[in-house]
XYZ file of N, CA and C in Angstrom:
648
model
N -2.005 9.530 12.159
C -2.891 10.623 12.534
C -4.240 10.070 12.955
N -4.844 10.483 14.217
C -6.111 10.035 14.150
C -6.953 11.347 15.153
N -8.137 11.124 14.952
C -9.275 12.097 15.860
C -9.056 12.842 16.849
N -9.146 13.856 17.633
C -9.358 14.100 18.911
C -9.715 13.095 20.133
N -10.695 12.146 19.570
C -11.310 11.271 20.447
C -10.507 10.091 20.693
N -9.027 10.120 19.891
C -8.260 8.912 19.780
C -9.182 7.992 19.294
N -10.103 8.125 18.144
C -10.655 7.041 17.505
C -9.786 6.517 16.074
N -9.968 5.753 15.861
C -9.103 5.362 14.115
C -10.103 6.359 13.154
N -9.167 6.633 12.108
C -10.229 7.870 11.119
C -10.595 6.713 10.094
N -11.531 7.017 9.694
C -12.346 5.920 8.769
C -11.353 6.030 7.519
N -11.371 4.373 6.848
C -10.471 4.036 5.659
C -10.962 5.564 4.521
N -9.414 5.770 3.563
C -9.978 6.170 2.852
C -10.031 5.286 1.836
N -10.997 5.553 0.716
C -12.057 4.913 0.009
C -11.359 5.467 -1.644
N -10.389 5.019 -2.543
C -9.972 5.835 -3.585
C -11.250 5.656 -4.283
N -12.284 6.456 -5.428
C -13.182 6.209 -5.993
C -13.153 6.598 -7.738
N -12.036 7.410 -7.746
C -11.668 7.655 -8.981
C -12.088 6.567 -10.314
N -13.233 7.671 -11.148
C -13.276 6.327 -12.325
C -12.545 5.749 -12.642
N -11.301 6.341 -13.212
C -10.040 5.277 -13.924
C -9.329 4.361 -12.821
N -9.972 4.464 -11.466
C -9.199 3.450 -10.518
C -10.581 2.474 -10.339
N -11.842 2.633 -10.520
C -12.785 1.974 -10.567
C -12.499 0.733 -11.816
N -12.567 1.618 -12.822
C -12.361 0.659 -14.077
C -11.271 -0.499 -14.044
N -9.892 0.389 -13.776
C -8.921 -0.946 -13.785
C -9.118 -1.439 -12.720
N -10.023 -1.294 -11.671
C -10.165 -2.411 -10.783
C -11.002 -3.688 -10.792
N -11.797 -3.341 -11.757
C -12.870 -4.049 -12.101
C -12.287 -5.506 -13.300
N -11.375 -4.640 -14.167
C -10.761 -5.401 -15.308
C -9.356 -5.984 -14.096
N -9.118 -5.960 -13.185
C -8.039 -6.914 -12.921
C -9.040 -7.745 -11.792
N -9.816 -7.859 -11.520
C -10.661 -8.658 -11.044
C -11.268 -9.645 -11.779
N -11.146 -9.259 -13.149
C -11.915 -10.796 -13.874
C -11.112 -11.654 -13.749
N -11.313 -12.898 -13.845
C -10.989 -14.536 -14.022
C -10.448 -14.856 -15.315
N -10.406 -13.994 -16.270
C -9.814 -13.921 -17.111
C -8.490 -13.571 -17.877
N -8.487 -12.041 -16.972
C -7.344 -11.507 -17.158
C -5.806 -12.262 -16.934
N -4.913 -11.941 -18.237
C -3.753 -12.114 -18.224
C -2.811 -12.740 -17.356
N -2.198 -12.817 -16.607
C -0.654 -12.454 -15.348
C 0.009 -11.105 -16.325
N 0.469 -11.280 -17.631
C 0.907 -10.028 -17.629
C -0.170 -8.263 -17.619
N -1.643 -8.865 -18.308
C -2.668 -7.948 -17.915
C -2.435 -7.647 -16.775
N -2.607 -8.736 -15.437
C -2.767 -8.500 -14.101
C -1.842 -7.259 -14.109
N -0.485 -8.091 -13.990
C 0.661 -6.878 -13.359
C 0.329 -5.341 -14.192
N 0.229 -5.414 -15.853
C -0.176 -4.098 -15.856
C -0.908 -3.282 -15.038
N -2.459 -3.878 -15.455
C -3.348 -3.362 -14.224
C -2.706 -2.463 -12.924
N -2.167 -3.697 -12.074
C -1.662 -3.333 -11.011
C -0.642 -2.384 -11.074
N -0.312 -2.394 -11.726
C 1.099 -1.111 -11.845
C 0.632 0.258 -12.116
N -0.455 0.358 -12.609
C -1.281 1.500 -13.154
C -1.788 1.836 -12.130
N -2.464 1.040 -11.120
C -3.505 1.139 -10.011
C -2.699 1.657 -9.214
N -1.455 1.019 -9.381
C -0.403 1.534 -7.809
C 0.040 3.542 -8.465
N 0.381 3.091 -9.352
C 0.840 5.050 -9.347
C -0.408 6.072 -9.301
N -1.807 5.229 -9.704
C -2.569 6.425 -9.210
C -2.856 6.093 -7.355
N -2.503 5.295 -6.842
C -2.715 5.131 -5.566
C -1.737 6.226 -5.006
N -0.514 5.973 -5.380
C 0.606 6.281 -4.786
C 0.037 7.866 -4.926
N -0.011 8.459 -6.208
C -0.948 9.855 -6.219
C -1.104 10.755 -5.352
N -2.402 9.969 -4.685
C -3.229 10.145 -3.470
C -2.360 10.024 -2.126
N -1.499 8.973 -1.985
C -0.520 8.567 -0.870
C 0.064 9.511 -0.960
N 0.724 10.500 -1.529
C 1.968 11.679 -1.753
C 1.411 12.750 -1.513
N 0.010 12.867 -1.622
C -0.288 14.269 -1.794
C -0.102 15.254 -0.930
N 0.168 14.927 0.493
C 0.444 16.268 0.987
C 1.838 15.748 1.971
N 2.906 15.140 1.080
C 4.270 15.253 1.539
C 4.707 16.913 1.294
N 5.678 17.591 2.402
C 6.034 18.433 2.356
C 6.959 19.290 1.215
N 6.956 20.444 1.026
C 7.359 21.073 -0.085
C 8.733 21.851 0.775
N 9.888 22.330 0.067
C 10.737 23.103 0.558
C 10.791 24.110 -1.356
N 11.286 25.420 -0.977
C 11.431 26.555 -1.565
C 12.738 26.384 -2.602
N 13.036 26.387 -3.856
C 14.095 25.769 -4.077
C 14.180 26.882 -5.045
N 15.181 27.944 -5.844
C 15.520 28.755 -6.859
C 16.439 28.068 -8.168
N 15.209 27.985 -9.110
C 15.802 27.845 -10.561
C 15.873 28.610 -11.449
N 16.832 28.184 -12.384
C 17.039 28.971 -13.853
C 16.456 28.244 -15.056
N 15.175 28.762 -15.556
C 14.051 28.334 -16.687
C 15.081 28.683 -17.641
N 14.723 28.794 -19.206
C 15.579 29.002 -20.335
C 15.229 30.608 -20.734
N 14.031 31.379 -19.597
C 13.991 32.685 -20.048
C 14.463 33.415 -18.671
N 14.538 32.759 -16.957
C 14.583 33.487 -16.178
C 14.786 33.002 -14.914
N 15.660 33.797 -13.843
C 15.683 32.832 -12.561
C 13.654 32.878 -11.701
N 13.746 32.090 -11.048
C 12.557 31.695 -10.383
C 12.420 30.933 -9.232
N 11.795 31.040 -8.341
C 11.565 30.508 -6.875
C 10.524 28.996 -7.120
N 10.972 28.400 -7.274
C 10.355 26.877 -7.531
C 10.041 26.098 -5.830
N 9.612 24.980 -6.122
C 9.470 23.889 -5.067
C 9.853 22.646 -5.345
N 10.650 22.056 -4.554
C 10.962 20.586 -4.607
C 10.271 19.680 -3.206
N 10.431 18.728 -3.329
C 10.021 17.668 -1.862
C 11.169 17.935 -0.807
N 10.877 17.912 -0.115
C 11.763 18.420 1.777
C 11.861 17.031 2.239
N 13.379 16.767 1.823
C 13.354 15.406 2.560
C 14.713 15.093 3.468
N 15.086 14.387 3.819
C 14.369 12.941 3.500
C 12.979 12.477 4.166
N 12.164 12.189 3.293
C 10.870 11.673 3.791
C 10.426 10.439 3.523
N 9.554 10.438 2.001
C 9.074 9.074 1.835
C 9.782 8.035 1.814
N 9.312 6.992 2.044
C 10.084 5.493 1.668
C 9.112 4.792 1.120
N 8.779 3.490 0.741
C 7.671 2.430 0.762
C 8.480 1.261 1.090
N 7.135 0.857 1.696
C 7.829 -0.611 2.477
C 6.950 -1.821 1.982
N 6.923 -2.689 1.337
C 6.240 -3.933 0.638
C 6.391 -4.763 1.705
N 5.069 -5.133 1.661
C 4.715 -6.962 2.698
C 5.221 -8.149 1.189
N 5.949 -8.816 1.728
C 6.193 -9.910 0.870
C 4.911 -10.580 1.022
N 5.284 -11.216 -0.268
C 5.596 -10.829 -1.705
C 4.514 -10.124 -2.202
N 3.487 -10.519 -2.532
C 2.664 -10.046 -3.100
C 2.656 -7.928 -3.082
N 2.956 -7.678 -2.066
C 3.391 -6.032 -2.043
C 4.476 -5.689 -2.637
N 5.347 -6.781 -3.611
C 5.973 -6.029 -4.669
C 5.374 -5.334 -5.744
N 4.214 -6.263 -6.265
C 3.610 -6.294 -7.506
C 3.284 -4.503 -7.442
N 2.997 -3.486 -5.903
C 2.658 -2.595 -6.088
C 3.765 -1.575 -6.389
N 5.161 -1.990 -5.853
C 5.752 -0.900 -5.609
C 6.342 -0.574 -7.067
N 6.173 -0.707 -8.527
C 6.403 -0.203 -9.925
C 5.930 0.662 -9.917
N 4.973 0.545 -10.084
C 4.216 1.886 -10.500
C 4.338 3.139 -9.769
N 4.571 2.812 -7.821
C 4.662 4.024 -7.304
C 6.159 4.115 -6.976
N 7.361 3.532 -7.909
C 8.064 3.735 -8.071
C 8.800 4.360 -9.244
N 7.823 4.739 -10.188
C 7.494 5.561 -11.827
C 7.416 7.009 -11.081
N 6.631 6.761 -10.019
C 6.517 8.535 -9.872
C 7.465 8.717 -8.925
N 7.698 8.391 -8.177
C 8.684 8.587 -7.057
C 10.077 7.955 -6.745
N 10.826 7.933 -7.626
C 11.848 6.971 -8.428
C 13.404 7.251 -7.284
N 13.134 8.010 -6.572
C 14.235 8.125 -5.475
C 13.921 7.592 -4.226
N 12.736 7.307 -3.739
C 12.271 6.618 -2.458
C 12.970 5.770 -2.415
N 13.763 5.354 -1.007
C 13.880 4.220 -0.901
C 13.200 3.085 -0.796
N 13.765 1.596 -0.504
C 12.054 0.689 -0.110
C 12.810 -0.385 0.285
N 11.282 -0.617 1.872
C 11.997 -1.979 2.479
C 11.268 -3.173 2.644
N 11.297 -3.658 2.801
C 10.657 -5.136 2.888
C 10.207 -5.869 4.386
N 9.153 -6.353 4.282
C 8.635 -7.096 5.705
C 8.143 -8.405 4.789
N 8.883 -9.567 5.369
C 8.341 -10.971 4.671
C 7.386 -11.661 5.945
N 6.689 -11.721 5.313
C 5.315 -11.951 6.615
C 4.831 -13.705 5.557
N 4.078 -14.829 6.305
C 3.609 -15.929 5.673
C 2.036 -16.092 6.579
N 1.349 -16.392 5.863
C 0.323 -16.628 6.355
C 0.157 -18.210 7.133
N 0.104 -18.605 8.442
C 0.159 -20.015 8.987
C -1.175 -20.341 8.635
N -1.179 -21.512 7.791
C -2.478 -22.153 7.164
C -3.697 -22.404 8.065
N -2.912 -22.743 9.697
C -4.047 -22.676 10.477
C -4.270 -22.009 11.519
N -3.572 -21.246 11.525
C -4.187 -20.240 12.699
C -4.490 -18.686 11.613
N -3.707 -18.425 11.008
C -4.464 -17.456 9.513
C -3.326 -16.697 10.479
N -2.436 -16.751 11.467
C -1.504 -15.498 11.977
C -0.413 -15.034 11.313
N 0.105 -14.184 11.139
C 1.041 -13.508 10.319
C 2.755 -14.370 11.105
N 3.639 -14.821 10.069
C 4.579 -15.657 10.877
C 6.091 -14.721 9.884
N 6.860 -13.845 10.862
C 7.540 -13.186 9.429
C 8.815 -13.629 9.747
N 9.766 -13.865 8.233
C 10.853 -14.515 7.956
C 11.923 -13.646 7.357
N 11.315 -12.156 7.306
C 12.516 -11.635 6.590
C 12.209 -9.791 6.806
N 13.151 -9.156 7.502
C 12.804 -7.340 7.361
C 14.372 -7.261 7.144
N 14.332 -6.136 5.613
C 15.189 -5.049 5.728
C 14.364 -3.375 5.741
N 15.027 -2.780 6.170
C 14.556 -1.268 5.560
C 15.304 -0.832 5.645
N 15.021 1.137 4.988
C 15.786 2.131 4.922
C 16.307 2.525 6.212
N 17.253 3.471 5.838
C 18.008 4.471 7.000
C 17.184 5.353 6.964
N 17.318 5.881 8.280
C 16.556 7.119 9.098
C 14.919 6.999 8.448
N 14.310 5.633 9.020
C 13.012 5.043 8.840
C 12.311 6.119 10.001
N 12.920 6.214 11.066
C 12.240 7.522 12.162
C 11.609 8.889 11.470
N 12.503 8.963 10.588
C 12.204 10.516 10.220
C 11.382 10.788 9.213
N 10.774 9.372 8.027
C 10.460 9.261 6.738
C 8.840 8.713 7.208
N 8.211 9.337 5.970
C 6.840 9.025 5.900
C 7.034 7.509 5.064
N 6.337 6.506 5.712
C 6.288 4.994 5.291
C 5.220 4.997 4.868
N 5.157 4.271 3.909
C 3.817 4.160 2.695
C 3.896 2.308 2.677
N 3.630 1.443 3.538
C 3.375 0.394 3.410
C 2.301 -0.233 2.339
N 2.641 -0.943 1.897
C 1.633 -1.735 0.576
C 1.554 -3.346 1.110
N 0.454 -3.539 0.644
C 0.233 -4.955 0.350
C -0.889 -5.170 -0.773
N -1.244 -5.472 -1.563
C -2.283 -5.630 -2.743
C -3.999 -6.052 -1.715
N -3.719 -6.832 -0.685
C -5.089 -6.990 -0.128
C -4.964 -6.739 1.304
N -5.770 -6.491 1.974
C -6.526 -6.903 3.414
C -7.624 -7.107 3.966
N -7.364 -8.374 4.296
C -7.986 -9.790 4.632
C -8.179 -9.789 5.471
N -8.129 -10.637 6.309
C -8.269 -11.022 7.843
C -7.217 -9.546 9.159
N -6.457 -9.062 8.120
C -5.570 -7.805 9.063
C -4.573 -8.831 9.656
N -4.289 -9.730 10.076
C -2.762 -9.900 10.556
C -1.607 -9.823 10.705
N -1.476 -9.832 8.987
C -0.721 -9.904 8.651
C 0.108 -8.060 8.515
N -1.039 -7.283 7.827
C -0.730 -5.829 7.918
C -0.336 -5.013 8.957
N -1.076 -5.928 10.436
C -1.084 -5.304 11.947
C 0.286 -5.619 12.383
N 0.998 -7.349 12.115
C 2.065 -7.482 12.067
C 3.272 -7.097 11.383
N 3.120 -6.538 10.398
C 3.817 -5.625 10.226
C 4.010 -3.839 10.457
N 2.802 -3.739 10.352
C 2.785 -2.184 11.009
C 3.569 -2.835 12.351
N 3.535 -3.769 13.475
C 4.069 -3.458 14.761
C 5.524 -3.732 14.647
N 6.542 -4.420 13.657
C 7.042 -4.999 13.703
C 8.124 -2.976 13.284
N 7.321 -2.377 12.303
C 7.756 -1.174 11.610
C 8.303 -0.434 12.908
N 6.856 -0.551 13.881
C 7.224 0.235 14.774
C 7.772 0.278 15.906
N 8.190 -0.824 15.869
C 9.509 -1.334 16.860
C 10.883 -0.954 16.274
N 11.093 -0.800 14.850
C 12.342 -0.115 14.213
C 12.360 1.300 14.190
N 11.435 1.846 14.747
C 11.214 3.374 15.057
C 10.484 4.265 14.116
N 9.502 3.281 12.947
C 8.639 4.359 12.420
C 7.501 4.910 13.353
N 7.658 5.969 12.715
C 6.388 6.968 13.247
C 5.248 7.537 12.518
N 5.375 7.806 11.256
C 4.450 8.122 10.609
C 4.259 6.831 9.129
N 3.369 6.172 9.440
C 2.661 5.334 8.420
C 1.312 5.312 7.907
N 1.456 5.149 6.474
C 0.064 4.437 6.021
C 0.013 3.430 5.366
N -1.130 2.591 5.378
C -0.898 1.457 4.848
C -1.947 1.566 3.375
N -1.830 0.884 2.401
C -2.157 1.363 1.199
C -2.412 0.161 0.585
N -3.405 -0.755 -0.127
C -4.075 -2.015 -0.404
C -4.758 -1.549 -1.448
N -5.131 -2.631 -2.299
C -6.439 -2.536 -3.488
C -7.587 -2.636 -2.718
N -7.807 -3.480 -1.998
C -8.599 -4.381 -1.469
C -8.928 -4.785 -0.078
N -9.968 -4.584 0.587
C -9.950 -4.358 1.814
C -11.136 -5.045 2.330
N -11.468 -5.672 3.479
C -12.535 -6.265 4.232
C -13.127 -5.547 5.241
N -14.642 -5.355 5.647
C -14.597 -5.127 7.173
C -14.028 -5.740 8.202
N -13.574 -6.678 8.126
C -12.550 -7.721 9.280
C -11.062 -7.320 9.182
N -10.743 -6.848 8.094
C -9.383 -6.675 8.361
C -8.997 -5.402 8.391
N -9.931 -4.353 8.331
C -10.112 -2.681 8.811
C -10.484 -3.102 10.367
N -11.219 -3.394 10.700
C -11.096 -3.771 12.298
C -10.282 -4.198 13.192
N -9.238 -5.228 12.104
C -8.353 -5.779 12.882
C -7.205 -4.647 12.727
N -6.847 -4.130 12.178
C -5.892 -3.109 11.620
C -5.929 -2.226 12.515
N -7.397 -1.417 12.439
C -7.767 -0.732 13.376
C -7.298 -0.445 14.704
N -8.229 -1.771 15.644
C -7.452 -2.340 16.677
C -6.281 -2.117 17.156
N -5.291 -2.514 16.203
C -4.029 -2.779 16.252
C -3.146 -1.400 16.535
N -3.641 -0.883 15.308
C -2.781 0.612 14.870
C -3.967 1.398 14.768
N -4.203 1.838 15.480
C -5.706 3.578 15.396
C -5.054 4.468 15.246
N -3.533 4.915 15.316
C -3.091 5.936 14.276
C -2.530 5.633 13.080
N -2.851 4.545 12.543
C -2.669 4.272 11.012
C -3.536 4.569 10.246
N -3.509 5.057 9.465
C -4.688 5.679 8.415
C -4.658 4.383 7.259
N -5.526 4.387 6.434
C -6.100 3.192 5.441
C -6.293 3.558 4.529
N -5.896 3.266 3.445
C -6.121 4.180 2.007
C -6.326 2.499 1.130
N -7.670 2.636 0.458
C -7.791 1.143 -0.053
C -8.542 2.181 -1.456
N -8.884 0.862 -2.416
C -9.568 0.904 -3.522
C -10.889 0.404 -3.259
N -10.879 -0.777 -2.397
C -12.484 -0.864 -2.366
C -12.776 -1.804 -0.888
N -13.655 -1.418 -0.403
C -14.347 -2.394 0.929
C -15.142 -3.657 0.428
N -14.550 -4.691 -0.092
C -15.242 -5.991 -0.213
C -16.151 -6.715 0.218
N -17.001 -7.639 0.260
C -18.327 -7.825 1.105
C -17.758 -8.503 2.695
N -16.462 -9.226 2.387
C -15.916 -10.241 3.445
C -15.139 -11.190 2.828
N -14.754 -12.170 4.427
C -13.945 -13.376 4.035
C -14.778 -14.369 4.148
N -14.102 -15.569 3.692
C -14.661 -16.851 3.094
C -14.074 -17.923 4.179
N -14.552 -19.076 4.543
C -14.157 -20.039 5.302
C -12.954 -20.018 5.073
N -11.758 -19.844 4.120
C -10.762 -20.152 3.844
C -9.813 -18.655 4.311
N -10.477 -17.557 3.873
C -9.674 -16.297 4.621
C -9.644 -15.560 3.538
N -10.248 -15.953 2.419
C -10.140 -15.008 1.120
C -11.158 -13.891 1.055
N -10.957 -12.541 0.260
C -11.748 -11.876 0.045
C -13.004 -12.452 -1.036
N -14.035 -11.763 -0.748
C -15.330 -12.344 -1.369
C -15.841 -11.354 -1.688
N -16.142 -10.222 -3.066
C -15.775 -10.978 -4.076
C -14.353 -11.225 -4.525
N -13.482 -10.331 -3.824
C -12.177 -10.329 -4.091
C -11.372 -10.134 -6.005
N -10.085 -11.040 -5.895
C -9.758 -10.973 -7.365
C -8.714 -12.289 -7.112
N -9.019 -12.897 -6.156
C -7.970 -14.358 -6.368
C -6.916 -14.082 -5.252
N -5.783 -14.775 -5.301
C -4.361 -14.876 -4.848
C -3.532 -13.657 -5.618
N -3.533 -12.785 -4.901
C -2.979 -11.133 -5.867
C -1.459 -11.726 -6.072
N -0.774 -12.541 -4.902
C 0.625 -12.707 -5.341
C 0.506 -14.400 -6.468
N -0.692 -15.285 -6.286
C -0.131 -16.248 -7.625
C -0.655 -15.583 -8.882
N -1.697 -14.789 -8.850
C -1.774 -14.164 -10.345
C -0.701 -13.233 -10.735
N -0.465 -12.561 -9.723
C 1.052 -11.283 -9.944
C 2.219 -12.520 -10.619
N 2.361 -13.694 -9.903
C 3.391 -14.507 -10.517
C 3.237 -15.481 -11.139
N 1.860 -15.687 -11.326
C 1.816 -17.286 -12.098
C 2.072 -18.652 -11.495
N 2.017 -18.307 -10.337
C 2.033 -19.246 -9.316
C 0.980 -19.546 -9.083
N 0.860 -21.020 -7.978
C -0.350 -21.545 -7.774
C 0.181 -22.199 -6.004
């Protein structure tokens, strides 16, 4: 979705205290790998929250234990989520707690050490990806390459409606994103100051996929 003016609509910005707080505590240098992943698993279902909120409703008639009644369920098939390897696993728990029937597909994207370009080695996804709202994750965006390369890669398999959904976000890699996809909408936790000679967020919270795994 974007403007009248065909401009990109500005990131949204989650600000929620309890998404402030655990963002703050999985950012220390301290925290756990299994802290981390908590954290993150918590962060992702209130993300996911916000990501769901205005998937469509259909009219559905139940029987309560005192009476029949005109209820609502989700009109689907719709959502899916799609994880950037690896590190965009670490998100999909939590928004897989609330939404436990979505399917979910995978884009394995590597970062080339020297050109920082997105180099990908691995896509599956769902059936009837055309018709389903895609909720792409990755835990950061950085430099955008890697996210842009996969948003294009999505939309060569025939998605149409995406958002992409991060903790962590740069002005460089909302620009590059931007750029790329101006009807992709941006749903982050926080706009970071920037990247670092190396491509990292600053202040960031590290390597989201070696702390998610204990890797180095």
């Amino acid at each position: 979705m974007t403007s009248e003016t065909n401009l990109p609509l500005p990131p949204i910005v989650l600000d929620h205290p309890l998404i402030r707080h655990k963002l703050t505590h999985l950012r220390r240098k301290e925290t756990s790998t299994a802290g981390f992943r908590r954290l993150t698993r918590e962060l992702s279902l209130l993300m996911c929250y916000e990501a769901t909120r205005d998937l469509p409703l259909e009219p559905v008639e139940i029987t309560t234990p005192l009476e029949t009644m005109q209820g609502e369920q989700l009109a689907g098939p719709d959502v899916c989520f799609i994880s950037i390897l690896r590190a965009g696993n670490g998100l999909l728990d939590g928004m897989l707690d609330l939404v436990p029937f979505a399917p979910v597909g995978h884009v394995g994207l590597y970062r080339d050490p020297d050109s920082l370009e997105a180099v990908e080695y691995y896509l599956k996804l769902p059936t009837q990806i055309a018709s389903r709202r895609c909720i792409v994750v990755d835990p950061m965006l950085a430099t955008g390459h890697s996210a842009a390369a996969a948003l294009t890669r999505l939309k060569e398999e025939g998605a149409k409606r995406l958002l992409f959904v991060c903790l962590l976000s740069t002005p460089e890699g909302i620009a590059c994103l931007q750029k790329a996809h101006p009807d992709v909408p941006i749903m982050t936790c926080s706009i970071d100051r920037g990247l670092d000679d190396h491509g990292y967020i600053r202040p960031g919270l590290g390597d989201a996929g070696d702390r998610l795994f204990s890797t180095r």
